mmCIF file with all atom_site columns, C-alpha atoms in Angstrom:
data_model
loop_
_atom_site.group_PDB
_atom_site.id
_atom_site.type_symbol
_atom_site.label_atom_id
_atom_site.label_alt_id
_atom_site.label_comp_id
_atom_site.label_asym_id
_atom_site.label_entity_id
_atom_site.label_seq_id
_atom_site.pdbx_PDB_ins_code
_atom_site.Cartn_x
_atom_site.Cartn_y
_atom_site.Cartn_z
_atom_site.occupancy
_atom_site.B_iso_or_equiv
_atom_site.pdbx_formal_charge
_atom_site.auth_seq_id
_atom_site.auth_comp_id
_atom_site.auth_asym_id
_atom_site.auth_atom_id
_atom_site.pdbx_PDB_model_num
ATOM 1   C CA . UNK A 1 1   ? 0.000   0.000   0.000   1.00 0.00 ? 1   UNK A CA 1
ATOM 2   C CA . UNK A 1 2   ? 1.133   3.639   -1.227  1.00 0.00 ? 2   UNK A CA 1
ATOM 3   C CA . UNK A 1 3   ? -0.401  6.664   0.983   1.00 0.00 ? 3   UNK A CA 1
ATOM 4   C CA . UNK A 1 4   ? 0.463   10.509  -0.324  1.00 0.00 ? 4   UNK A CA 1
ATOM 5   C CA . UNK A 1 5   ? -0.623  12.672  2.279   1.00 0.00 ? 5   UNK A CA 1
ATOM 6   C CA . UNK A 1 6   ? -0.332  15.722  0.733   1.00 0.00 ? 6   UNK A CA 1
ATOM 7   C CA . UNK A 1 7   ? -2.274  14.400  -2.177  1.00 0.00 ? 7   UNK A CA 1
ATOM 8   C CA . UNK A 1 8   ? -4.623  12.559  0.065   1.00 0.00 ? 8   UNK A CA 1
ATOM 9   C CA . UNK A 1 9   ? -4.496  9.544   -1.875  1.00 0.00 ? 9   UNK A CA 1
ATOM 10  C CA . UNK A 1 10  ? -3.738  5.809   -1.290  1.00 0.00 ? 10  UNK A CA 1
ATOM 11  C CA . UNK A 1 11  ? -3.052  3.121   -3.846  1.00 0.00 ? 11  UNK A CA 1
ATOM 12  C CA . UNK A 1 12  ? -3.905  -0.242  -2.462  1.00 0.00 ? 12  UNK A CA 1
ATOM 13  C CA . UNK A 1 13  ? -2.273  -3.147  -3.454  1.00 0.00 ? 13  UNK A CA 1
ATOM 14  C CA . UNK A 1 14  ? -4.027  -6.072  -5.061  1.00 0.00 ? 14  UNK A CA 1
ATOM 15  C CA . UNK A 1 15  ? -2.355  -9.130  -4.886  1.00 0.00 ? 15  UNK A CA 1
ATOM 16  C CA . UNK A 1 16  ? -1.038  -9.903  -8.426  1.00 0.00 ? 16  UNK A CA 1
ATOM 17  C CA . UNK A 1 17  ? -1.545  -6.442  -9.997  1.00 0.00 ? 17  UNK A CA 1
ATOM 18  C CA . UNK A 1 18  ? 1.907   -5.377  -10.107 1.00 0.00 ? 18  UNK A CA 1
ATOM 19  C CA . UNK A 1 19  ? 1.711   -3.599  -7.315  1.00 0.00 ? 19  UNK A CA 1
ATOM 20  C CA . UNK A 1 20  ? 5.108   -4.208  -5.903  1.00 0.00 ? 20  UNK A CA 1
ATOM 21  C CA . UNK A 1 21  ? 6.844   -2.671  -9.089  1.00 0.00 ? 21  UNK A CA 1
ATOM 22  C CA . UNK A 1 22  ? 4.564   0.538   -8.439  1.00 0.00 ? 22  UNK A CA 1
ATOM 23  C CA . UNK A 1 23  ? 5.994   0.548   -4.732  1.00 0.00 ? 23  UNK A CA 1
ATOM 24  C CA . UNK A 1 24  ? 9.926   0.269   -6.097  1.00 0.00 ? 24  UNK A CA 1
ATOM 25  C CA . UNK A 1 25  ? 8.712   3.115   -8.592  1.00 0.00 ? 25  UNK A CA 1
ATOM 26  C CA . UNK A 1 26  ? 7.098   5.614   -5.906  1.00 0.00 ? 26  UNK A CA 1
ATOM 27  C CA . UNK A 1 27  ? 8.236   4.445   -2.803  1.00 0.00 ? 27  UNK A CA 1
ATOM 28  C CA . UNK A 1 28  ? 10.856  7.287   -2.257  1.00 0.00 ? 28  UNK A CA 1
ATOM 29  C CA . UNK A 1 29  ? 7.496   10.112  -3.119  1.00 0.00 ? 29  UNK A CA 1
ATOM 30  C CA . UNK A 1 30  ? 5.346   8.534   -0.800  1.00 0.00 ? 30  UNK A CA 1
ATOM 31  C CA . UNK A 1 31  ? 4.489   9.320   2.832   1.00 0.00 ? 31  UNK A CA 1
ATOM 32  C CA . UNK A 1 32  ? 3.873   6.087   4.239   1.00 0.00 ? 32  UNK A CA 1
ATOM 33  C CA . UNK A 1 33  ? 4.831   2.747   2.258   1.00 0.00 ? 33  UNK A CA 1
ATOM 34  C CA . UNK A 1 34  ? 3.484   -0.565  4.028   1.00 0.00 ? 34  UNK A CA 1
ATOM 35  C CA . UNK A 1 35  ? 5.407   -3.123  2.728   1.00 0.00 ? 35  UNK A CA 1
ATOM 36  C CA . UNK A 1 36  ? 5.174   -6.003  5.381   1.00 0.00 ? 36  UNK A CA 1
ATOM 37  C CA . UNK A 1 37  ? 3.689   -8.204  6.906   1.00 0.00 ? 37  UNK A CA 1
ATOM 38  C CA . UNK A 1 38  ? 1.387   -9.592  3.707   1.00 0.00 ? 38  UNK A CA 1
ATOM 39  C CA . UNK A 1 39  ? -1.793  -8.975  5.207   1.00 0.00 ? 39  UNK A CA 1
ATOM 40  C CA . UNK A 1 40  ? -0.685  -5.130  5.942   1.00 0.00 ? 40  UNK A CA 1
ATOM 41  C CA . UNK A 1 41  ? 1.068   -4.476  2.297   1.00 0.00 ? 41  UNK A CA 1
ATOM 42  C CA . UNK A 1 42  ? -2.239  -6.025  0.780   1.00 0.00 ? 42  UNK A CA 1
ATOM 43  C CA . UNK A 1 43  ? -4.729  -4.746  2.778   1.00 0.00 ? 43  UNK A CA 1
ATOM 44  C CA . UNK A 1 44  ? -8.177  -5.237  1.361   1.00 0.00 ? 44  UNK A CA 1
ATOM 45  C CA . UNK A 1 45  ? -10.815 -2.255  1.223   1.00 0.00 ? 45  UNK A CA 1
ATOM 46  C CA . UNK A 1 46  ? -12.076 -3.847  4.137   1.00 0.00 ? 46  UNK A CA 1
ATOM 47  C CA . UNK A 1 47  ? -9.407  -3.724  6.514   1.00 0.00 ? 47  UNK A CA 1
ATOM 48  C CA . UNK A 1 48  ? -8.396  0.026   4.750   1.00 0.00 ? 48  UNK A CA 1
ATOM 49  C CA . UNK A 1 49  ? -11.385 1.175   5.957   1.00 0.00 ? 49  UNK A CA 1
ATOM 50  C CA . UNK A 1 50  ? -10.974 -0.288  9.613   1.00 0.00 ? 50  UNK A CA 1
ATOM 51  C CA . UNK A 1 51  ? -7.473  0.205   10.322  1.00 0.00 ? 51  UNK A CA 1
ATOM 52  C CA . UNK A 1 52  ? -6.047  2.722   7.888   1.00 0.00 ? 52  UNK A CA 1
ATOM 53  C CA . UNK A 1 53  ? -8.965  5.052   6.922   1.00 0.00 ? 53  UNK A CA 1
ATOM 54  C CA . UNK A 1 54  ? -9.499  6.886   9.904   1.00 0.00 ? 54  UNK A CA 1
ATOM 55  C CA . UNK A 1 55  ? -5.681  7.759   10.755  1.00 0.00 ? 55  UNK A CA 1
ATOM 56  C CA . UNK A 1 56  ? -5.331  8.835   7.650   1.00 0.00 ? 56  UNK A CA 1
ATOM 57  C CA . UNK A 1 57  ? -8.256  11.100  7.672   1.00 0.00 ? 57  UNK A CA 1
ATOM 58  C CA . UNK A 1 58  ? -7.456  12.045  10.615  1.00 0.00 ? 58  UNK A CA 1
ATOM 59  C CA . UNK A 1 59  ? -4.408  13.599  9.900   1.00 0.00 ? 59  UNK A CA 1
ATOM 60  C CA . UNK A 1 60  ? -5.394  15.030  6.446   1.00 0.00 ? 60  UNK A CA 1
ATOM 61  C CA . UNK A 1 61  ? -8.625  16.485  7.316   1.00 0.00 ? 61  UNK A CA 1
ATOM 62  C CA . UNK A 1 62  ? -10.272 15.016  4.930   1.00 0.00 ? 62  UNK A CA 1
ATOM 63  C CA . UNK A 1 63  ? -11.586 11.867  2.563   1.00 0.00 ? 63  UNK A CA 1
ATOM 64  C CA . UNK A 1 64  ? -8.869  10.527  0.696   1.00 0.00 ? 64  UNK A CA 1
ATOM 65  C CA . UNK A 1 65  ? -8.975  9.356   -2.667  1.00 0.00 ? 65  UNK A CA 1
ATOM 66  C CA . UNK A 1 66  ? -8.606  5.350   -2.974  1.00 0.00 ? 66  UNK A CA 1
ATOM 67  C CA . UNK A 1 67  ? -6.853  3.919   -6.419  1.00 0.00 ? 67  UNK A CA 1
ATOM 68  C CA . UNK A 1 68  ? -6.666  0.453   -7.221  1.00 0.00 ? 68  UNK A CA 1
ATOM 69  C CA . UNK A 1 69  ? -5.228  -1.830  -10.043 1.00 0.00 ? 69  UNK A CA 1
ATOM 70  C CA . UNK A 1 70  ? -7.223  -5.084  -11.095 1.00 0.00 ? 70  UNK A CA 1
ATOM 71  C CA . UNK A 1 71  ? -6.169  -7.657  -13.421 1.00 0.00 ? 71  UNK A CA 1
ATOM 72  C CA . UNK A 1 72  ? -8.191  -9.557  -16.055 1.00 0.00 ? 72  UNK A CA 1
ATOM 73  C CA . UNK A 1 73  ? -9.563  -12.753 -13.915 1.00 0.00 ? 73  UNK A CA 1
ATOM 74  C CA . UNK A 1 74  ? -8.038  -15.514 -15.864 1.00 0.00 ? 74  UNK A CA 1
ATOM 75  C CA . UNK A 1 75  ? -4.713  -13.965 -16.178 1.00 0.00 ? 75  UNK A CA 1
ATOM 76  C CA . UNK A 1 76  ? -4.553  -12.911 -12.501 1.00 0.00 ? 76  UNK A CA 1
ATOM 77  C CA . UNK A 1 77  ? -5.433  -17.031 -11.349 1.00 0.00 ? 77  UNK A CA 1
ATOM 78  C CA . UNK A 1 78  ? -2.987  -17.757 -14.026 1.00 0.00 ? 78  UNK A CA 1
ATOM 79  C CA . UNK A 1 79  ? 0.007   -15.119 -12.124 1.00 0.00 ? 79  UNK A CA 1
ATOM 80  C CA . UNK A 1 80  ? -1.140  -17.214 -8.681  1.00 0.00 ? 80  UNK A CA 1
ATOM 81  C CA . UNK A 1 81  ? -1.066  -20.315 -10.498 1.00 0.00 ? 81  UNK A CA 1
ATOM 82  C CA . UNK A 1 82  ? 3.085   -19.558 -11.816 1.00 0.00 ? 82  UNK A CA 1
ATOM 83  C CA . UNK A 1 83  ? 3.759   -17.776 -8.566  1.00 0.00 ? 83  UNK A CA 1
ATOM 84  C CA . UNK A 1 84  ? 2.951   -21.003 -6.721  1.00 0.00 ? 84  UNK A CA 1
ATOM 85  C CA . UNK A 1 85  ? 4.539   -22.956 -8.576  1.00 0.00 ? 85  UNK A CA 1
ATOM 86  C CA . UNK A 1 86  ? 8.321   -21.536 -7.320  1.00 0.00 ? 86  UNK A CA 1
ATOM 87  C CA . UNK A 1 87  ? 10.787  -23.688 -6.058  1.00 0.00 ? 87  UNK A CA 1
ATOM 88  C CA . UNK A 1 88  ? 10.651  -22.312 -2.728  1.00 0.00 ? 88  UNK A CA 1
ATOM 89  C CA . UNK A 1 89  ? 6.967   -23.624 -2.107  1.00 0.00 ? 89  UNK A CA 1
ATOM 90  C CA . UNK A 1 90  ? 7.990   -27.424 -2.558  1.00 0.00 ? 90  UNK A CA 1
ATOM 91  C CA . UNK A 1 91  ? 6.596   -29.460 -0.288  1.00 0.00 ? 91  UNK A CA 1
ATOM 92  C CA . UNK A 1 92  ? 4.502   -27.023 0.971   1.00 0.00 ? 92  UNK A CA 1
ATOM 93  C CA . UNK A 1 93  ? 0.483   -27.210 0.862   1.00 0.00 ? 93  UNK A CA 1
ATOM 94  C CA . UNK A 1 94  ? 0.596   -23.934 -1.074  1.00 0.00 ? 94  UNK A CA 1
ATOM 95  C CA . UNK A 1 95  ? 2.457   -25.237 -4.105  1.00 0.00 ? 95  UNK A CA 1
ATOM 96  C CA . UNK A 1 96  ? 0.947   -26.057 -7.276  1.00 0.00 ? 96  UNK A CA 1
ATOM 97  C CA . UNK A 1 97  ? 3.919   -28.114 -8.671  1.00 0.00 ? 97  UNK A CA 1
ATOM 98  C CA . UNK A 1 98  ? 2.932   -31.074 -10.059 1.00 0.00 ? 98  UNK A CA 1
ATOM 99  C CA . UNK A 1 99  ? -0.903  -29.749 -11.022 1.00 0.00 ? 99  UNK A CA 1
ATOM 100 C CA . UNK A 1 100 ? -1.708  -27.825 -14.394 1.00 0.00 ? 100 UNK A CA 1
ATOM 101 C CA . UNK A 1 101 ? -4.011  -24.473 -14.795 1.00 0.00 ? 101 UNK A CA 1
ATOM 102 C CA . UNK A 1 102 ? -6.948  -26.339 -15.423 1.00 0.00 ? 102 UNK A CA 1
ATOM 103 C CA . UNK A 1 103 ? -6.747  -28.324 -12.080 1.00 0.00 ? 103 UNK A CA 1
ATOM 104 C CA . UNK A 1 104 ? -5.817  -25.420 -10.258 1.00 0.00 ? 104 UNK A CA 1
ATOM 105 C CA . UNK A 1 105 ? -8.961  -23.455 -11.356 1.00 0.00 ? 105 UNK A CA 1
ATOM 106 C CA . UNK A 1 106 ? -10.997 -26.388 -10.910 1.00 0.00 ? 106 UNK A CA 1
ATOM 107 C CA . UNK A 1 107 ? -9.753  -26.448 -6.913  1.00 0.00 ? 107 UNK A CA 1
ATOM 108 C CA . UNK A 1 108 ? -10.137 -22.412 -6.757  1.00 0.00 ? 108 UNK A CA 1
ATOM 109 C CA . UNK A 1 109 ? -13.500 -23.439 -7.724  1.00 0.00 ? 109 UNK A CA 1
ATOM 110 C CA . UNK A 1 110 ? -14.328 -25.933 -5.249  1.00 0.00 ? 110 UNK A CA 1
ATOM 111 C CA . UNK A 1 111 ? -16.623 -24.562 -2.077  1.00 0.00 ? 111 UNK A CA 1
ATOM 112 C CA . UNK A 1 112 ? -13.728 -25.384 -0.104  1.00 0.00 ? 112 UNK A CA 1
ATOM 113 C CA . UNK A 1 113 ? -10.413 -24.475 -2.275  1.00 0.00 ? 113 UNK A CA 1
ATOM 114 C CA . UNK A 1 114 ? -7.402  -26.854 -1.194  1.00 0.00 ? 114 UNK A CA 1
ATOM 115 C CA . UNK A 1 115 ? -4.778  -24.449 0.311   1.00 0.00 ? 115 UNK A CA 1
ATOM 116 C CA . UNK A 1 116 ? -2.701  -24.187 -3.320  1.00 0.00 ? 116 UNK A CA 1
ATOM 117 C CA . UNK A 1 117 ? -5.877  -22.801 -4.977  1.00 0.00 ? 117 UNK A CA 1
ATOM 118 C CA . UNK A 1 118 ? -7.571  -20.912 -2.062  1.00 0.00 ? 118 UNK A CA 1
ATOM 119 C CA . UNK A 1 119 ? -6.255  -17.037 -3.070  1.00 0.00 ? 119 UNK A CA 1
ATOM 120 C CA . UNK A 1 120 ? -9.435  -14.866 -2.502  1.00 0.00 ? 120 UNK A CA 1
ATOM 121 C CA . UNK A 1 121 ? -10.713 -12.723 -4.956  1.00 0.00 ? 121 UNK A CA 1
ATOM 122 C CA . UNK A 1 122 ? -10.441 -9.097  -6.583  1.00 0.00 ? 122 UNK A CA 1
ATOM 123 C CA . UNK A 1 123 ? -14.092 -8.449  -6.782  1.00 0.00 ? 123 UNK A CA 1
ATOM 124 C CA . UNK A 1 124 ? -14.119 -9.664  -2.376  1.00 0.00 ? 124 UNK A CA 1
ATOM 125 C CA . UNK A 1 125 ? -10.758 -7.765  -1.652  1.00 0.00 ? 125 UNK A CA 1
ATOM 126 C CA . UNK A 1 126 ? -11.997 -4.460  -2.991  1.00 0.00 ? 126 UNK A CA 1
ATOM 127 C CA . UNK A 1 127 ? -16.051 -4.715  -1.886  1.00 0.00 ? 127 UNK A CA 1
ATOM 128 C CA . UNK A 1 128 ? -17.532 -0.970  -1.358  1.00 0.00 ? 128 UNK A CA 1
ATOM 129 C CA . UNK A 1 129 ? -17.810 -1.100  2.482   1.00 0.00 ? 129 UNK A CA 1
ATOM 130 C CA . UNK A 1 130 ? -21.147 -0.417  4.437   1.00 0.00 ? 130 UNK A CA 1
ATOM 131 C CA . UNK A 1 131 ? -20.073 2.830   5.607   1.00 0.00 ? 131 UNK A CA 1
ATOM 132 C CA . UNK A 1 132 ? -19.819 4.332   1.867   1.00 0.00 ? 132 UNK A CA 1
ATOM 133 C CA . UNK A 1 133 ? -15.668 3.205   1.618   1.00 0.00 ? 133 UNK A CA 1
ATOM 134 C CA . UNK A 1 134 ? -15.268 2.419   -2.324  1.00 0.00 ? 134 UNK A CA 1
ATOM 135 C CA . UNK A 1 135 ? -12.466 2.542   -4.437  1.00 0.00 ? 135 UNK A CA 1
ATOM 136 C CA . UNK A 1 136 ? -12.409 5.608   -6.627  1.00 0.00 ? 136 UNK A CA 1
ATOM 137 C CA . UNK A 1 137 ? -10.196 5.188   -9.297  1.00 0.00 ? 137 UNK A CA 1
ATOM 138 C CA . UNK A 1 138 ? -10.110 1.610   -10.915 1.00 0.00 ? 138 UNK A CA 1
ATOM 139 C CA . UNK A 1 139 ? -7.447  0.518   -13.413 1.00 0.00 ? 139 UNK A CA 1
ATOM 140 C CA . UNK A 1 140 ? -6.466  -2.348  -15.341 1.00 0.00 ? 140 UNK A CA 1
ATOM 141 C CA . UNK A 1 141 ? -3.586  -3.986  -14.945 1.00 0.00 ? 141 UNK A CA 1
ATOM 142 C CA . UNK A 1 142 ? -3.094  -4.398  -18.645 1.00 0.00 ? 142 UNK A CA 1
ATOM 143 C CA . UNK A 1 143 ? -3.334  -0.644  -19.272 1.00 0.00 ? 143 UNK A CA 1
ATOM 144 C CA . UNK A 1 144 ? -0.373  0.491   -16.836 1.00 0.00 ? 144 UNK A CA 1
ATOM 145 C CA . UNK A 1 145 ? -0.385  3.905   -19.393 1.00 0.00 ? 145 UNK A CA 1
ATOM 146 C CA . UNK A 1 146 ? -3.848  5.216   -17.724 1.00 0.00 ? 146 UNK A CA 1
ATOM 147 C CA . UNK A 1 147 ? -2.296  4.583   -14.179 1.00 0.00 ? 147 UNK A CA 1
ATOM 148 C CA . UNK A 1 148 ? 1.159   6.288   -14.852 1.00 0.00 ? 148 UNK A CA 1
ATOM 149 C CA . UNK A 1 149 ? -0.971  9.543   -16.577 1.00 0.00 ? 149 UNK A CA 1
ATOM 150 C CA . UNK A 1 150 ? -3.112  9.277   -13.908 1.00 0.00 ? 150 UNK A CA 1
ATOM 151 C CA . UNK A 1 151 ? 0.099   9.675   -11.331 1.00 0.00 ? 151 UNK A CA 1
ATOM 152 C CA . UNK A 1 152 ? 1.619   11.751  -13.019 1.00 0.00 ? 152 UNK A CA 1
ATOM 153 C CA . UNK A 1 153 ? -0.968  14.423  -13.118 1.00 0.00 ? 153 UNK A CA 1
ATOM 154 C CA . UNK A 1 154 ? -1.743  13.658  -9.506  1.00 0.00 ? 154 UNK A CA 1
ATOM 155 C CA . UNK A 1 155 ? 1.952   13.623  -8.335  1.00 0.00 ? 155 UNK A CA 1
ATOM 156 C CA . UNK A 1 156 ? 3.686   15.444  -10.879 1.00 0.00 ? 156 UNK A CA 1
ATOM 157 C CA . UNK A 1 157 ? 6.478   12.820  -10.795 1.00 0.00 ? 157 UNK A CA 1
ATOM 158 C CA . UNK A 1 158 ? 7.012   10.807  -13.910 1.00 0.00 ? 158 UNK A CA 1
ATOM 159 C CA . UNK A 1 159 ? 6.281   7.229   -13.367 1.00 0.00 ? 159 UNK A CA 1
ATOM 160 C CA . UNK A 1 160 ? 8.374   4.238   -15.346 1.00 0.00 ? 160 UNK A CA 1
ATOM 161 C CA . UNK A 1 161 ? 7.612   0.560   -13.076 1.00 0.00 ? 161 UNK A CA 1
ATOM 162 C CA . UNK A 1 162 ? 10.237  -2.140  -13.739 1.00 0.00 ? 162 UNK A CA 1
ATOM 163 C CA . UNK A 1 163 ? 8.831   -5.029  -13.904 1.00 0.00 ? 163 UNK A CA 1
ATOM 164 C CA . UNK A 1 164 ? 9.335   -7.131  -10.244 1.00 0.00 ? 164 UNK A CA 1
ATOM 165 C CA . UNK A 1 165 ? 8.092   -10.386 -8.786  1.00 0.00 ? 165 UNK A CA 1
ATOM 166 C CA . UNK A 1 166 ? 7.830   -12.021 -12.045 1.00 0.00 ? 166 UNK A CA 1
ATOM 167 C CA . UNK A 1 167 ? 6.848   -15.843 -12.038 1.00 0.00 ? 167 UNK A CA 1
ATOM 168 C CA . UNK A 1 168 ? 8.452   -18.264 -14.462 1.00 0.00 ? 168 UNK A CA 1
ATOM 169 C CA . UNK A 1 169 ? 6.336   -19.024 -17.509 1.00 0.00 ? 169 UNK A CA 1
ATOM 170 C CA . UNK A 1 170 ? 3.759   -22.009 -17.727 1.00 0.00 ? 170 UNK A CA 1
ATOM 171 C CA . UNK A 1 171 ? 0.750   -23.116 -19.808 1.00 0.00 ? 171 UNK A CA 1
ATOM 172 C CA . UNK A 1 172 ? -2.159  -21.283 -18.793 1.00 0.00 ? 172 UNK A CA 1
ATOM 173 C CA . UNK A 1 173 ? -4.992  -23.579 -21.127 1.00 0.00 ? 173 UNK A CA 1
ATOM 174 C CA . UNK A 1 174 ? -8.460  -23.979 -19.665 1.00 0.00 ? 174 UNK A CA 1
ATOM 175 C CA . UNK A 1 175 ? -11.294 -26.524 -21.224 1.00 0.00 ? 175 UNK A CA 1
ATOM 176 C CA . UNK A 1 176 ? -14.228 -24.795 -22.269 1.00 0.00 ? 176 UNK A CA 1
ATOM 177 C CA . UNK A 1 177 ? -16.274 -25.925 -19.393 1.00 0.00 ? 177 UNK A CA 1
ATOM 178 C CA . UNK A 1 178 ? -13.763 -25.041 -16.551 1.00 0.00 ? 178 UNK A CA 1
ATOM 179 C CA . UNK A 1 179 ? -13.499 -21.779 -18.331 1.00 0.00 ? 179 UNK A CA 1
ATOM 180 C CA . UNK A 1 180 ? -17.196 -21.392 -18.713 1.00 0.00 ? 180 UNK A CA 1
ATOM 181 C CA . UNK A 1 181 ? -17.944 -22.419 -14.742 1.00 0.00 ? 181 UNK A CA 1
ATOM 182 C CA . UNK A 1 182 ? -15.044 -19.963 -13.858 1.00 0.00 ? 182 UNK A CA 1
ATOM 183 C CA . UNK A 1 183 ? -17.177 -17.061 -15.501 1.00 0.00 ? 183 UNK A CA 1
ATOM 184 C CA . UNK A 1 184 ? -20.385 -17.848 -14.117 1.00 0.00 ? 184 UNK A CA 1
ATOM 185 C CA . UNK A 1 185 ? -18.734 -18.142 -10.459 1.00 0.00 ? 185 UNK A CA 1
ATOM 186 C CA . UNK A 1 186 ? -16.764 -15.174 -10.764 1.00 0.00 ? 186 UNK A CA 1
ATOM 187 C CA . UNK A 1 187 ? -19.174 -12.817 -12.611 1.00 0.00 ? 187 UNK A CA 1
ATOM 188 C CA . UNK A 1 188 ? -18.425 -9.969  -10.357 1.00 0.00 ? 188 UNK A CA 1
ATOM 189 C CA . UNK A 1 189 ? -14.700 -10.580 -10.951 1.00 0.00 ? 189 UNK A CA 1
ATOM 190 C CA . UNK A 1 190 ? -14.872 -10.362 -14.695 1.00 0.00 ? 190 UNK A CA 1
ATOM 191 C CA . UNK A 1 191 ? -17.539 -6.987  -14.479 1.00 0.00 ? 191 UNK A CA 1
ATOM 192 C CA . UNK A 1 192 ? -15.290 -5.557  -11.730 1.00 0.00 ? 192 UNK A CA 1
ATOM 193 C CA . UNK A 1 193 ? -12.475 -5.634  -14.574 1.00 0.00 ? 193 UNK A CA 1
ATOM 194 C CA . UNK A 1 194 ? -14.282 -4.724  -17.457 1.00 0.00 ? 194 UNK A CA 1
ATOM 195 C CA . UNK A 1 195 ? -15.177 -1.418  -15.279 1.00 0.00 ? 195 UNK A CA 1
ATOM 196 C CA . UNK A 1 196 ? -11.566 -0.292  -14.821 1.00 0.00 ? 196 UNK A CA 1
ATOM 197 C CA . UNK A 1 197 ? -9.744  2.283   -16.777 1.00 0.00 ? 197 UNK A CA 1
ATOM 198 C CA . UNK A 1 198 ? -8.257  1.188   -19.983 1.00 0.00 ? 198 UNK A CA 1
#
């Protein structure tokens, strides 16, 4: 997570968005970057609006302005899918060695995904909150131009991300049906993207 104070703006990160290349790029401009523990770096709207919101309003007097990068659904299961299949997960219950995409989206599909498969969801992780919390500024992933002119106008930094974190390639095929059943379960997923700026 990115917060500019003066700007009164936050940039959440979304697992598997590229978000950690957009921290390397503008970590040195922003006021506060939260880079660890997982669950703090990658802080849903949810626990924004808890834990972060309020200090930050606090001390800004004042909303501030909530940006967010989502990915296109298949190809954001697919980055989980390579990421967990790393040599350092061997072994481990988290690791998708051994499996191919299809499987993997058939688990993340199951009511109760085995732990390798069980990696939330865009549409869940950004939810408007009760309290009228939303996300104002939506991107895609696959469009990283409209977030750079976006920061730079907000900014007035140039912005060039390297690309980081980058899983080794692998066969991302679905069968029509698993890709079919992934659609219908994931509908808000897939509208959530298709919303973003292009």
């Amino acid at each position: 997570m990115l917060f500019f104070a003066r700007e009164r703006l936050v940039l959440l990160s979304v697992p598997k968005t590229g978000t950690t290349a957009w921290q390397a790029a503008l970590g040195d401009r922003a006021s506060l970057v939260v880079r660890d523990p997982p669950e703090l770096k990658h802080a849903p709207l949810y626990r924004y609006n808890r834990f972060f919101r309020p200090m930050f309003e606090k001390f800004c007097d004042g909303p501030i302005e909530i940006v967010a990068v989502v990915r296109e659904p298949v190809s954001w299961l697919g980055s989980w899918f390579r990421y967990r299949k790393r040599p350092f997960l061997a072994g481990r219950p988290t690791s998708t060695q051994g499996l191919d995409f299809d499987a993997f989206v058939r688990g993340y599909l199951e009511e109760s995904p085995p732990p390798w498969a069980k990696v939330g969801s865009q549409a869940a992780f950004l939810a408007p909150r009760p309290n009228g919390a939303r996300v104002d500024r939506l991107f895609r992933y696959e469009a990283p131009e409209a977030l750079r002119a976006f920061l730079h106008a907000r900014l007035g930094v140039e912005v060039a991300p390297e690309r980081a974190n980058v899983s080794p390639e692998a066969p991302l095929d679905l069968t029509p049906d698993t890709e079919a059943a992934l659609r219908e379960r994931c509908a808000a997923d897939f509208a959530l993207w298709e919303s973003a700026a292009r």
